[in-house]
Amino acid sequence: MMSNLLDNRYRVTSVLGSGGFGETYLAEDTKMPSNRRCVIKQLKPVADNPQMYELLQQRFHREAAVLETLGEENRYIPKLYANFAENGLFYLVQEWIDGLTLTETIERGGKWAEDAVRQLMISILQTLIYVHDRGIIHRDIKPDNIILRSGEPVLIDFGAVKETLNVSTIRSSTQQAHSIVIGTPGFMASEQAAGRPFFASDLYSLALTAIFALTGKYPQELGTDPQTGEVLWQSHVVNISTALKSIFTKVLQFDPRDRYSSAREMLEALQQSQIRQNAPKQVPISPAMSNMQTVAVTPRGYTPPFTPQQSISAQPPDHSVYVYQSQQNPQKKILGQIVATVIVGGAIGAAIALGVVISQNGGIVALWNKFSPFNRPVAKVPFYFLADSAYKDKESAGFRVEKLKSLGYKDAGMFWIPDYPNLGNNQFQQVYTSQFKDLDSCIVKLQEHLKYIDDAYCAYASLDAKASSQRFTGSDLPPSSSPSPSPTATPTKSPTATPSPTRPSPEQAVRDYYNLINDRQFQNAWRNLTPKFQRDRAGGYKSFTDWWGTVSQVSVNGVRIVESKENSAIIDMDITYQKGKAIFPETLRMSLVWDESSKQWQINETQRQ
């Protein structure tokens, strides 16, 4: 164990792993107040002279910048905190993902059922869509590189930086180059083992990872057909649907040209097979994946930081209510899917062949948004709805709608929030589970859905900007199972209203505080801080308002009680800040104290986790 600080900052506490490319450590950041835990990857560059080393260092920093972008914009990829070189070695400092790997989960809890494996694949495919659209191949998808954080899969250990450290990748064509292979034997497709990975190589590895979750067996235990080179998985996977078997059969073809052309195509096949297979009822989910369906809580989940600024159509976008028509004419539906697949897949292939970096501000994303079957406009009408999630783009919202349909919410849909001015002007696609004629009916369903989405709520969407949204949240429900309150009662508590004689919970106090921030009521929010915390903030109220003025939206995605006493509490929160077009997730630990004079909880201290 090294005793000195790395980069004069990071204290190594344990070794997590070791391999041919270097070592991985668990460390503490001594320059953060919380001594934040992080993962440090020590990478050994393969260079045989100083000039090559300098060039490798430049490439290393460039590829690290790519990892930084991926981690900042997607919560299912670890954040990159820093990168540096020291004593001839390169280092990446990344976010510590608290959870068990898929390997550890299966070893401890046993094999998963098909429903849980489907949810795992759907979530990973959504992350791969995000990664592949940026021209990046992961190259090492396997159970050890999927960590389940609160049930949600985080994809770790991208192989791109490792390849940049190999001098053979930057030699001139006249020099002898010895190949370097990134990946894990067994989970690698044949073309990847030969040093020529494709996007379809990641899909191949994902399928073998899913089979591991179903069977507990590694690819080496399955066997290989000596004639075709294909994995002999069929006899090991029993009691799964014919549809899932067909998907595995296609994605595990030896020739990558015979597999799905993209993660989108595989995801669509998986979702469509699930719709055909499942009856309209709640699908039971394995306990290990109980949180998998909560991948998006406003605006949590795969939320690209930019909405495409242009369309391939000259006409302005139609922001009517968008509902995925799963019962549309089969021939038209299939034709639409073929067109979308050919155009999107062909464009991706052409971009790769030409060495083009696929932009997120148009290009392939714009093509997908144009031809996606999620974009089916229907008439705008006032209605009550049960809110589930919200997203910056229609594609991700459509994926969530499809997931809700597969879970039995056959009336799930989405709409663009500004189309209903009484709800505000947040630039999000609102996903809902169903529509209702009255608030009482929605509240009945709200009590059920809160088990899966703790931020779910009922509201009224109206074309009249002056109409009340009648927002009704879980905190408005009675503590017992008594009948739901009448909608004639005030359904929501105004943050500025006189405090109720009943003391609110610390969790609700925090949500109310951020509601004040979102409503730009900075003075009232400032009063929710203790005098100590106000003094601790350099610049006082002015800096408080200046900083929050740069945040267009803050969302509380989860609240967990750490300690609760009569007049104090400590909670952990998952928060998402939106600044302009960028979205930044963060976990905070917050201490609160009860102020008897104002009859409210006040924030006394916060720390980043």
Coordinates of C-alpha atoms in Angstrom, one line a residue:
M1 CA 0.0 0.0 0.0
M2 CA 1.4 3.4 -1.0
S3 CA 1.8 5.8 1.9
N4 CA 2.3 9.1 0.1
L5 CA -0.6 11.1 -1.4
L6 CA -1.1 10.8 -5.1
D7 CA -1.1 14.2 -6.8
N8 CA -0.5 15.6 -3.3
R9 CA -4.2 15.0 -2.7
Y10 CA -5.5 11.4 -2.9
R11 CA -4.9 9.0 0.0
V12 CA -5.2 5.3 -1.1
T13 CA -7.1 3.2 1.3
S14 CA -7.2 -0.2 -0.5
V15 CA -6.4 -1.9 -3.7
L16 CA -9.6 -2.8 -5.7
G17 CA -7.9 -4.7 -8.6
S18 CA -4.8 -5.3 -10.6
G19 CA -4.2 -6.2 -14.3
G20 CA -2.0 -5.7 -17.3
F21 CA -2.9 -2.1 -17.7
G22 CA -2.2 -1.1 -14.1
E23 CA -4.0 -1.1 -10.7
T24 CA -7.3 0.3 -9.3
Y25 CA -7.5 1.8 -5.9
L26 CA -10.1 3.1 -3.5
A27 CA -9.0 6.4 -2.2
E28 CA -10.0 9.5 -0.2
D29 CA -9.9 13.0 -1.6
T30 CA -8.1 14.9 1.2
K31 CA -9.0 18.3 -0.3
M32 CA -12.7 17.8 0.0
P33 CA -14.4 18.5 3.4
S34 CA -16.0 15.1 3.4
N35 CA -12.9 13.2 2.4
R36 CA -15.0 12.0 -0.5
R37 CA -14.3 8.5 -1.6
C38 CA -13.2 8.0 -5.2
V39 CA -11.7 5.3 -7.5
I40 CA -8.2 5.9 -8.9
K41 CA -7.1 3.9 -11.9
Q42 CA -3.4 3.7 -12.4
L43 CA -2.6 3.2 -16.1
K44 CA 0.8 2.1 -17.5
P45 CA 1.5 3.7 -20.9
V46 CA 3.2 1.4 -23.5
A47 CA 5.8 3.7 -25.0
D48 CA 9.4 3.0 -26.0
N49 CA 10.8 6.5 -26.3
P50 CA 10.2 10.0 -24.8
Q51 CA 8.6 11.4 -28.0
M52 CA 6.0 8.5 -28.0
Y53 CA 5.4 9.0 -24.3
E54 CA 4.6 12.7 -24.8
L55 CA 2.2 11.9 -27.7
L56 CA 0.5 9.2 -25.6
Q57 CA 0.1 11.7 -22.8
Q58 CA -1.7 14.1 -25.1
R59 CA -4.0 11.3 -26.3
F60 CA -4.6 10.3 -22.7
H61 CA -5.8 13.7 -21.7
R62 CA -8.0 14.0 -24.8
E63 CA -9.7 10.6 -24.1
A64 CA -10.1 11.6 -20.4
A65 CA -12.0 14.7 -21.6
V66 CA -14.4 12.3 -23.4
L67 CA -14.9 10.3 -20.2
E68 CA -15.6 13.5 -18.3
T69 CA -18.3 14.5 -20.7
L70 CA -19.9 11.1 -20.6
G71 CA -20.0 11.0 -16.8
E72 CA -21.3 14.6 -16.4
E73 CA -24.2 14.1 -18.8
N74 CA -25.3 10.6 -17.8
R75 CA -25.8 9.4 -14.2
Y76 CA -25.3 5.8 -15.3
I77 CA -21.7 6.4 -16.1
P78 CA -19.2 7.3 -13.4
K79 CA -18.1 10.9 -13.2
L80 CA -14.5 11.7 -13.9
Y81 CA -13.1 14.0 -11.2
A82 CA -9.5 14.4 -12.4
N83 CA -6.7 13.0 -14.5
F84 CA -3.0 13.5 -14.0
A85 CA 0.5 11.9 -14.7
E86 CA 3.0 11.1 -12.0
N87 CA 6.3 9.2 -12.1
G88 CA 5.7 8.1 -15.6
L89 CA 2.2 6.7 -14.9
F90 CA -1.2 8.0 -15.9
Y91 CA -4.1 8.3 -13.4
L92 CA -7.9 8.7 -13.7
V93 CA -9.8 9.8 -10.6
Q94 CA -13.5 8.7 -10.9
E95 CA -16.7 8.6 -8.9
W96 CA -17.0 5.8 -6.4
I97 CA -20.2 3.8 -7.2
D98 CA -21.6 2.4 -4.0
G99 CA -23.2 -1.0 -4.7
L100 CA -22.5 -4.5 -5.7
T101 CA -21.4 -5.7 -9.2
L102 CA -23.7 -7.9 -11.1
T103 CA -21.3 -10.7 -10.5
E104 CA -21.5 -10.2 -6.7
T105 CA -25.3 -9.9 -6.8
I106 CA -25.8 -13.2 -8.7
E107 CA -23.3 -15.0 -6.5
R108 CA -25.0 -13.8 -3.3
G109 CA -28.7 -13.8 -4.3
G110 CA -28.9 -16.4 -7.1
K111 CA -30.0 -16.3 -10.7
W112 CA -32.5 -13.7 -11.9
A113 CA -35.8 -14.3 -13.6
E114 CA -36.5 -13.2 -17.2
D115 CA -38.4 -10.0 -16.2
A116 CA -35.5 -8.7 -14.1
V117 CA -33.0 -9.6 -16.9
R118 CA -35.1 -7.8 -19.4
Q119 CA -35.1 -4.6 -17.2
L120 CA -31.4 -4.9 -16.9
M121 CA -30.9 -5.1 -20.6
I122 CA -33.3 -2.2 -21.3
S123 CA -31.4 0.0 -18.9
I124 CA -28.0 -0.9 -20.2
L125 CA -29.2 -0.5 -23.8
Q126 CA -30.4 3.0 -23.1
T127 CA -26.9 3.9 -21.8
L128 CA -25.3 2.3 -24.8
I129 CA -27.5 4.4 -27.1
Y130 CA -26.2 7.5 -25.4
V131 CA -22.6 6.2 -25.7
H132 CA -22.7 4.8 -29.2
D133 CA -24.3 8.0 -30.5
R134 CA -21.1 9.7 -29.5
G135 CA -19.0 7.3 -31.6
I136 CA -17.7 5.4 -28.5
I137 CA -17.6 1.6 -28.1
H138 CA -17.4 0.4 -24.5
R139 CA -15.5 -2.8 -25.3
D140 CA -15.6 -4.4 -21.9
I141 CA -19.3 -5.1 -21.0
K142 CA -19.4 -7.9 -18.5
P143 CA -21.0 -8.6 -15.0
D144 CA -18.0 -7.2 -13.2
N145 CA -18.4 -3.9 -15.0
I146 CA -22.0 -3.3 -14.1
I147 CA -22.6 -2.0 -10.6
L148 CA -26.1 -1.9 -9.2
R149 CA -26.5 1.4 -7.3
S150 CA -29.9 1.2 -5.5
G151 CA -31.0 -1.3 -8.0
E152 CA -30.0 0.8 -11.0
P153 CA -27.1 -0.4 -13.3
V154 CA -24.1 1.8 -13.7
L155 CA -21.7 1.0 -16.5
I156 CA -18.0 1.3 -15.5
D157 CA -14.5 0.7 -16.9
F158 CA -14.6 2.0 -20.5
G159 CA -11.8 0.7 -22.7
A160 CA -11.1 3.7 -24.8
V161 CA -8.4 5.2 -22.6
K162 CA -6.6 1.9 -22.3
E163 CA -6.2 1.7 -26.1
T164 CA -4.8 5.2 -26.3
L165 CA -1.9 4.1 -24.0
N166 CA -0.7 1.6 -26.6
V167 CA 2.1 2.9 -28.8
S168 CA 1.1 0.6 -31.7
T169 CA -2.1 2.6 -32.3
I170 CA -0.2 5.7 -33.2
R171 CA 2.7 4.2 -35.2
S172 CA 2.9 5.1 -38.9
S173 CA 1.8 2.6 -41.4
T174 CA 5.4 1.8 -42.3
Q175 CA 6.2 0.6 -38.8
Q176 CA 5.5 -2.8 -37.4
A177 CA 2.4 -2.6 -35.1
H178 CA 1.5 -5.3 -32.6
S179 CA -2.2 -5.4 -31.9
I180 CA -3.7 -4.6 -28.5
V181 CA -7.1 -6.1 -27.5
I182 CA -9.4 -4.5 -25.0
G183 CA -12.0 -6.8 -23.4
T184 CA -12.5 -9.9 -21.4
P185 CA -12.1 -13.4 -22.9
G186 CA -15.5 -15.2 -23.2
F187 CA -17.5 -12.0 -23.2
M188 CA -15.7 -10.6 -26.3
A189 CA -17.0 -11.1 -29.8
S190 CA -14.7 -12.7 -32.3
E191 CA -14.1 -9.4 -34.2
Q192 CA -13.2 -7.6 -31.0
A193 CA -10.8 -10.4 -30.1
A194 CA -9.1 -9.7 -33.4
G195 CA -8.8 -6.0 -32.6
R196 CA -11.7 -4.8 -34.7
P197 CA -14.7 -4.0 -32.4
F198 CA -18.0 -2.6 -33.7
F199 CA -21.0 -1.2 -31.9
A200 CA -22.5 -4.7 -32.3
S201 CA -19.6 -6.1 -30.3
D202 CA -21.0 -4.3 -27.2
L203 CA -24.5 -5.9 -27.9
Y204 CA -22.9 -9.3 -28.1
S205 CA -21.2 -8.8 -24.7
L206 CA -24.4 -7.5 -23.2
A207 CA -26.3 -10.7 -24.3
L208 CA -23.7 -13.0 -22.7
T209 CA -23.9 -10.8 -19.6
A210 CA -27.7 -11.3 -19.5
I211 CA -27.3 -15.0 -20.0
F212 CA -24.9 -15.0 -17.0
A213 CA -27.7 -13.3 -14.9
L214 CA -30.2 -16.0 -16.1
T215 CA -27.9 -19.0 -15.5
G216 CA -25.1 -18.0 -13.3
K217 CA -22.7 -19.4 -15.9
Y218 CA -19.8 -17.7 -17.6
P219 CA -19.4 -17.9 -21.4
Q220 CA -16.6 -20.4 -21.1
E221 CA -19.0 -22.8 -19.3
L222 CA -21.5 -22.7 -22.2
G223 CA -19.3 -24.1 -25.0
T224 CA -18.8 -23.1 -28.6
D225 CA -19.9 -24.7 -31.9
P226 CA -16.6 -25.7 -33.6
Q227 CA -18.2 -25.3 -37.1
T228 CA -19.8 -21.9 -36.7
G229 CA -17.9 -20.4 -33.7
E230 CA -21.2 -19.5 -32.1
V231 CA -21.8 -19.8 -28.3
L232 CA -23.9 -22.9 -27.4
W233 CA -26.2 -21.2 -24.9
Q234 CA -29.6 -22.7 -25.8
S235 CA -29.5 -25.8 -23.5
H236 CA -28.4 -23.7 -20.5
V237 CA -31.2 -21.1 -20.7
V238 CA -34.5 -22.7 -19.9
N239 CA -37.9 -21.3 -18.9
I240 CA -37.6 -18.1 -20.9
S241 CA -39.9 -16.8 -23.6
T242 CA -39.5 -17.6 -27.3
A243 CA -39.2 -13.9 -28.0
L244 CA -36.2 -13.5 -25.7
K245 CA -34.6 -16.6 -27.2
S246 CA -35.0 -15.1 -30.6
I247 CA -33.3 -11.9 -29.5
F248 CA -30.3 -13.8 -28.0
T249 CA -30.1 -15.9 -31.2
K250 CA -29.8 -12.8 -33.4
V251 CA -27.4 -10.8 -31.2
L252 CA -25.0 -13.8 -30.6
Q253 CA -24.4 -14.5 -34.3
F254 CA -20.7 -15.0 -35.1
D255 CA -20.7 -12.4 -37.9
P256 CA -21.5 -8.9 -36.6
R257 CA -23.4 -8.1 -39.8
D258 CA -26.0 -10.7 -38.8
R259 CA -26.6 -9.0 -35.4
Y260 CA -28.7 -6.0 -34.5
S261 CA -27.2 -3.0 -36.3
S262 CA -27.6 -0.7 -33.2
A263 CA -28.5 -0.6 -29.6
R264 CA -31.7 1.2 -30.6
E265 CA -32.7 -1.7 -32.8
M266 CA -32.0 -4.2 -30.1
L267 CA -33.9 -2.1 -27.5
E268 CA -36.9 -1.8 -29.8
A269 CA -36.9 -5.6 -30.4
L270 CA -36.8 -6.2 -26.7
Q271 CA -39.6 -3.8 -25.9
Q272 CA -41.8 -4.9 -28.7
S273 CA -41.4 -8.6 -27.6
Q274 CA -42.3 -7.6 -24.1
I275 CA -45.5 -5.8 -25.2
R276 CA -46.6 -8.8 -27.1
Q277 CA -45.8 -11.2 -24.3
N278 CA -47.2 -9.4 -21.3
A279 CA -50.8 -9.0 -20.3
P280 CA -51.9 -5.5 -19.1
K281 CA -51.1 -6.1 -15.5
Q282 CA -48.2 -5.2 -13.1
V283 CA -45.2 -7.3 -14.0
P284 CA -43.4 -8.8 -11.0
I285 CA -39.8 -7.7 -10.7
S286 CA -37.0 -9.5 -9.0
P287 CA -36.2 -7.9 -5.6
A288 CA -32.7 -7.3 -6.8
M289 CA -34.1 -5.1 -9.6
S290 CA -36.9 -3.5 -7.6
N291 CA -35.6 0.0 -8.4
M292 CA -34.9 -0.7 -12.0
Q293 CA -38.2 0.8 -13.2
T294 CA -37.4 4.1 -11.4
V295 CA -34.7 5.0 -13.8
A296 CA -36.2 8.4 -14.4
V297 CA -37.6 10.6 -11.7
T298 CA -38.0 14.2 -12.9
P299 CA -35.6 14.8 -14.7
R300 CA -33.7 11.7 -13.5
G301 CA -32.4 9.0 -15.9
Y302 CA -30.9 9.1 -19.3
T303 CA -31.4 12.9 -19.9
P304 CA -29.1 14.3 -22.6
P305 CA -28.0 17.8 -21.7
F306 CA -29.0 19.2 -25.1
T307 CA -32.2 19.1 -27.0
P308 CA -31.6 18.9 -30.8
Q309 CA -31.7 22.4 -32.1
Q310 CA -32.7 21.5 -35.6
S311 CA -34.9 19.0 -37.5
I312 CA -34.5 17.6 -40.9
S313 CA -37.9 19.0 -41.6
A314 CA -38.3 22.7 -42.5
Q315 CA -41.6 22.8 -40.6
P316 CA -41.6 23.8 -36.9
P317 CA -41.8 21.0 -34.4
D318 CA -45.3 19.9 -33.3
H319 CA -45.5 20.0 -29.5
S320 CA -48.9 18.4 -29.2
V321 CA -49.5 15.5 -26.8
Y322 CA -47.4 12.6 -27.8
V323 CA -48.7 9.1 -27.1
Y324 CA -46.9 5.9 -28.2
Q325 CA -49.5 4.1 -30.4
S326 CA -48.6 0.5 -29.6
Q327 CA -51.9 -0.7 -31.2
Q328 CA -51.3 1.1 -34.6
N329 CA -51.7 -0.7 -37.9
P330 CA -49.1 -3.5 -37.8
Q331 CA -48.1 -3.0 -41.4
K332 CA -47.5 0.7 -41.0
K333 CA -45.7 0.1 -37.7
I334 CA -43.3 -2.4 -39.2
L335 CA -42.7 -0.2 -42.2
G336 CA -41.9 2.8 -39.9
Q337 CA -39.5 0.7 -37.9
I338 CA -37.8 -0.5 -41.0
V339 CA -37.4 3.1 -42.3
A340 CA -36.1 4.3 -39.0
T341 CA -33.7 1.4 -38.7
V342 CA -32.4 1.8 -42.3
I343 CA -32.0 5.5 -42.1
V344 CA -30.5 5.7 -38.6
G345 CA -28.4 2.5 -38.9
G346 CA -27.2 3.5 -42.4
A347 CA -26.3 7.0 -41.3
I348 CA -24.4 5.7 -38.3
G349 CA -22.5 3.3 -40.5
A350 CA -21.7 6.1 -43.0
A351 CA -20.6 8.4 -40.3
I352 CA -18.3 5.7 -38.9
A353 CA -16.9 4.9 -42.3
L354 CA -16.1 8.5 -42.9
G355 CA -14.6 9.0 -39.5
V356 CA -17.3 11.5 -38.6
V357 CA -18.0 12.2 -34.9
I358 CA -21.8 12.0 -34.5
S359 CA -23.1 15.2 -33.0
Q360 CA -25.8 15.3 -30.4
N361 CA -27.2 18.6 -31.8
G362 CA -28.9 17.1 -34.8
G363 CA -27.5 14.5 -37.1
I364 CA -28.4 11.0 -36.0
V365 CA -30.5 12.2 -33.1
A366 CA -32.5 14.5 -35.3
L367 CA -33.1 11.6 -37.7
W368 CA -34.2 9.4 -34.9
N369 CA -36.5 12.1 -33.5
K370 CA -38.0 12.5 -37.0
F371 CA -38.7 8.8 -37.7
S372 CA -39.2 7.5 -34.2
P373 CA -42.6 5.8 -33.6
F374 CA -42.9 7.7 -30.3
N375 CA -43.9 10.8 -32.2
R376 CA -47.6 10.4 -32.8
P377 CA -49.5 13.6 -32.2
V378 CA -53.1 13.6 -30.9
A379 CA -55.4 16.5 -30.0
K380 CA -54.7 18.7 -27.0
V381 CA -57.4 18.6 -24.4
P382 CA -57.6 19.3 -20.7
F383 CA -57.2 16.3 -18.4
Y384 CA -56.1 15.1 -15.0
F385 CA -52.9 12.9 -15.1
L386 CA -50.7 10.9 -12.9
A387 CA -47.1 12.2 -13.4
D388 CA -44.3 9.6 -13.6
S389 CA -41.2 11.3 -15.0
A390 CA -40.0 14.1 -17.2
Y391 CA -37.3 14.3 -19.9
K392 CA -35.5 16.9 -22.1
D393 CA -36.1 14.9 -25.3
K394 CA -39.0 12.9 -26.8
E395 CA -36.9 9.8 -27.5
S396 CA -36.0 9.2 -23.8
A397 CA -39.5 10.0 -22.8
G398 CA -40.8 7.5 -25.4
F399 CA -38.5 4.8 -23.9
R400 CA -40.0 5.5 -20.5
V401 CA -43.6 5.3 -21.9
E402 CA -42.8 2.0 -23.5
K403 CA -41.4 0.7 -20.2
L404 CA -44.6 1.8 -18.4
K405 CA -46.7 0.0 -21.0
S406 CA -44.6 -3.2 -20.4
L407 CA -45.4 -2.8 -16.7
G408 CA -49.1 -2.8 -17.3
Y409 CA -49.8 0.9 -17.7
K410 CA -51.4 0.5 -21.1
D411 CA -52.6 4.2 -21.2
A412 CA -49.2 5.7 -20.5
G413 CA -48.2 8.6 -22.6
M414 CA -46.4 12.0 -22.7
F415 CA -46.9 15.6 -23.5
W416 CA -44.8 18.8 -23.8
I417 CA -45.3 20.8 -20.6
P418 CA -45.5 24.3 -22.2
D419 CA -48.5 23.1 -24.3
Y420 CA -50.5 23.3 -21.0
P421 CA -49.6 26.8 -19.7
N422 CA -51.2 26.3 -16.3
L423 CA -48.4 23.8 -15.5
G424 CA -45.6 26.3 -16.2
N425 CA -43.0 26.6 -18.9
N426 CA -40.5 23.9 -18.0
Q427 CA -39.0 22.6 -21.3
F428 CA -39.7 18.9 -20.5
Q429 CA -41.6 16.0 -22.0
Q430 CA -43.9 14.9 -19.2
V431 CA -44.5 11.2 -18.9
Y432 CA -47.7 10.0 -17.3
T433 CA -49.2 6.6 -16.4
S434 CA -52.8 7.4 -17.3
Q435 CA -55.4 10.2 -17.7
F436 CA -58.5 10.7 -15.5
K437 CA -61.7 12.7 -15.6
D438 CA -61.4 13.8 -11.9
L439 CA -58.8 14.2 -9.3
D440 CA -60.2 11.6 -6.9
S441 CA -59.7 8.8 -9.5
C442 CA -56.1 9.9 -10.0
I443 CA -55.4 10.0 -6.2
V444 CA -56.5 6.4 -5.9
K445 CA -53.9 5.4 -8.5
L446 CA -51.3 7.7 -7.0
Q447 CA -51.2 5.7 -3.8
E448 CA -50.2 2.6 -5.8
H449 CA -47.6 4.4 -8.0
L450 CA -45.8 6.0 -5.1
K451 CA -44.4 2.5 -4.3
Y452 CA -42.3 2.9 -7.5
I453 CA -41.9 6.6 -8.0
D454 CA -41.7 8.6 -4.8
D455 CA -42.1 11.9 -6.6
A456 CA -45.2 10.9 -8.5
Y457 CA -48.1 13.3 -8.3
C458 CA -51.6 14.1 -9.7
A459 CA -52.3 17.3 -11.5
Y460 CA -54.7 19.0 -13.9
A461 CA -53.4 20.0 -17.4
S462 CA -55.3 22.8 -18.9
L463 CA -55.1 25.1 -21.9
D464 CA -56.1 28.0 -19.6
A465 CA -53.0 29.6 -18.1
K466 CA -55.1 30.8 -15.2
A467 CA -56.4 27.4 -14.2
S468 CA -55.1 25.7 -11.1
S469 CA -52.9 22.7 -11.6
Q470 CA -54.5 21.2 -8.4
R471 CA -51.2 19.4 -7.8
F472 CA -51.6 16.6 -5.3
T473 CA -48.4 14.8 -4.0
G474 CA -47.7 11.8 -1.7
S475 CA -47.2 14.2 1.2
D476 CA -50.8 15.3 0.8
L477 CA -52.1 11.8 1.4
P478 CA -53.5 11.0 4.9
P479 CA -51.2 8.9 7.0
S480 CA -53.7 6.0 7.2
S481 CA -55.5 4.1 4.5
S482 CA -58.6 6.2 5.0
P483 CA -60.5 7.3 1.9
S484 CA -58.8 9.8 -0.3
P485 CA -59.6 13.5 0.4
S486 CA -62.0 15.3 -1.8
P487 CA -60.5 17.5 -4.5
T488 CA -62.5 20.4 -3.2
A489 CA -60.0 20.7 -0.4
T490 CA -56.7 22.5 -1.2
P491 CA -54.6 19.7 -2.8
T492 CA -51.2 21.3 -2.3
K493 CA -49.5 23.3 0.3
S494 CA -48.1 26.7 -0.8
P495 CA -44.5 27.2 0.4
T496 CA -45.4 30.6 1.8
A497 CA -48.6 29.5 3.6
T498 CA -48.9 29.6 7.3
P499 CA -47.2 26.5 8.7
S500 CA -49.5 23.7 9.7
P501 CA -49.8 22.8 13.4
T502 CA -48.6 19.4 12.5
R503 CA -44.8 19.3 12.2
P504 CA -43.7 18.4 8.6
S505 CA -41.2 15.7 8.0
P506 CA -37.6 16.6 7.3
E507 CA -37.9 15.0 3.9
Q508 CA -40.9 17.2 3.0
A509 CA -39.1 20.3 4.4
V510 CA -36.2 19.7 2.0
R511 CA -38.6 19.3 -1.0
D512 CA -40.4 22.5 0.0
Y513 CA -37.1 24.3 0.2
Y514 CA -36.2 23.4 -3.3
N515 CA -39.7 24.2 -4.5
L516 CA -39.0 27.7 -3.3
I517 CA -35.8 27.7 -5.3
N518 CA -37.6 26.6 -8.4
D519 CA -40.3 29.2 -7.8
R520 CA -37.5 31.9 -7.6
Q521 CA -38.6 32.7 -4.0
F522 CA -35.0 33.2 -2.9
Q523 CA -35.8 35.3 0.1
N524 CA -38.1 32.7 1.6
A525 CA -35.6 30.0 0.8
W526 CA -32.8 32.0 2.6
R527 CA -35.0 32.0 5.7
N528 CA -34.9 28.2 5.7
L529 CA -31.2 28.3 6.5
T530 CA -30.0 28.6 10.1
P531 CA -28.2 31.8 11.1
K532 CA -25.0 29.7 11.3
F533 CA -25.4 28.4 7.8
Q534 CA -26.2 31.9 6.6
R535 CA -23.0 33.2 8.1
D536 CA -21.0 30.2 6.6
R537 CA -22.0 31.2 3.1
A538 CA -19.4 33.7 1.9
G539 CA -21.1 36.7 0.5
G540 CA -24.3 36.1 2.4
Y541 CA -27.7 36.5 0.7
K542 CA -26.2 38.1 -2.4
S543 CA -24.0 35.1 -3.3
F544 CA -26.9 32.8 -2.4
T545 CA -29.2 34.5 -5.0
D546 CA -26.4 34.9 -7.5
W547 CA -25.6 31.2 -7.5
W548 CA -29.2 30.0 -7.5
G549 CA -30.0 32.5 -10.3
T550 CA -27.8 30.4 -12.6
V551 CA -29.8 27.2 -11.8
S552 CA -32.9 26.9 -14.0
Q553 CA -34.3 23.8 -12.3
V554 CA -33.4 21.6 -9.3
S555 CA -35.0 18.2 -8.8
V556 CA -34.9 16.1 -5.7
N557 CA -34.7 12.5 -7.0
G558 CA -34.5 10.7 -3.7
V559 CA -34.4 11.4 0.0
R560 CA -33.1 9.0 2.7
I561 CA -33.1 9.5 6.4
V562 CA -29.7 8.8 8.0
E563 CA -30.6 10.0 11.5
S564 CA -33.8 11.4 13.0
K565 CA -34.3 12.9 16.5
E566 CA -37.0 15.1 17.9
N567 CA -35.4 18.4 17.0
S568 CA -32.7 17.4 14.5
A569 CA -32.3 15.2 11.4
I570 CA -29.6 14.1 8.9
I571 CA -30.7 13.1 5.4
D572 CA -29.0 12.1 2.2
M573 CA -30.4 13.4 -1.1
D574 CA -30.0 12.7 -4.8
I575 CA -30.3 16.1 -6.5
T576 CA -30.1 17.1 -10.2
Y577 CA -29.3 20.7 -11.1
Q578 CA -30.0 22.1 -14.5
K579 CA -27.9 25.0 -15.6
G580 CA -28.8 26.1 -19.1
K581 CA -28.6 23.0 -21.2
A582 CA -26.3 21.1 -18.9
I583 CA -27.6 18.7 -16.1
F584 CA -25.5 17.9 -13.0
P585 CA -26.4 15.1 -10.6
E586 CA -25.2 15.3 -7.0
T587 CA -25.6 13.5 -3.7
L588 CA -25.8 15.7 -0.6
R589 CA -25.8 15.0 3.1
M590 CA -27.9 17.7 4.9
S591 CA -28.4 18.3 8.6
L592 CA -31.5 20.0 9.7
V593 CA -32.7 21.5 13.1
W594 CA -36.2 22.3 14.2
D595 CA -36.8 26.1 14.8
E596 CA -39.6 26.4 17.3
S597 CA -40.1 30.2 16.7
S598 CA -40.8 29.8 13.0
K599 CA -42.3 26.3 13.3
Q600 CA -40.1 24.9 10.5
W601 CA -37.1 22.8 9.8
Q602 CA -34.0 24.8 8.9
I603 CA -30.9 23.7 7.0
N604 CA -27.8 23.8 9.2
E605 CA -25.1 22.2 7.1
T606 CA -24.6 20.4 3.8
Q607 CA -21.8 18.1 2.5
R608 CA -21.3 16.5 -0.9
Q609 CA -21.1 12.7 -0.8

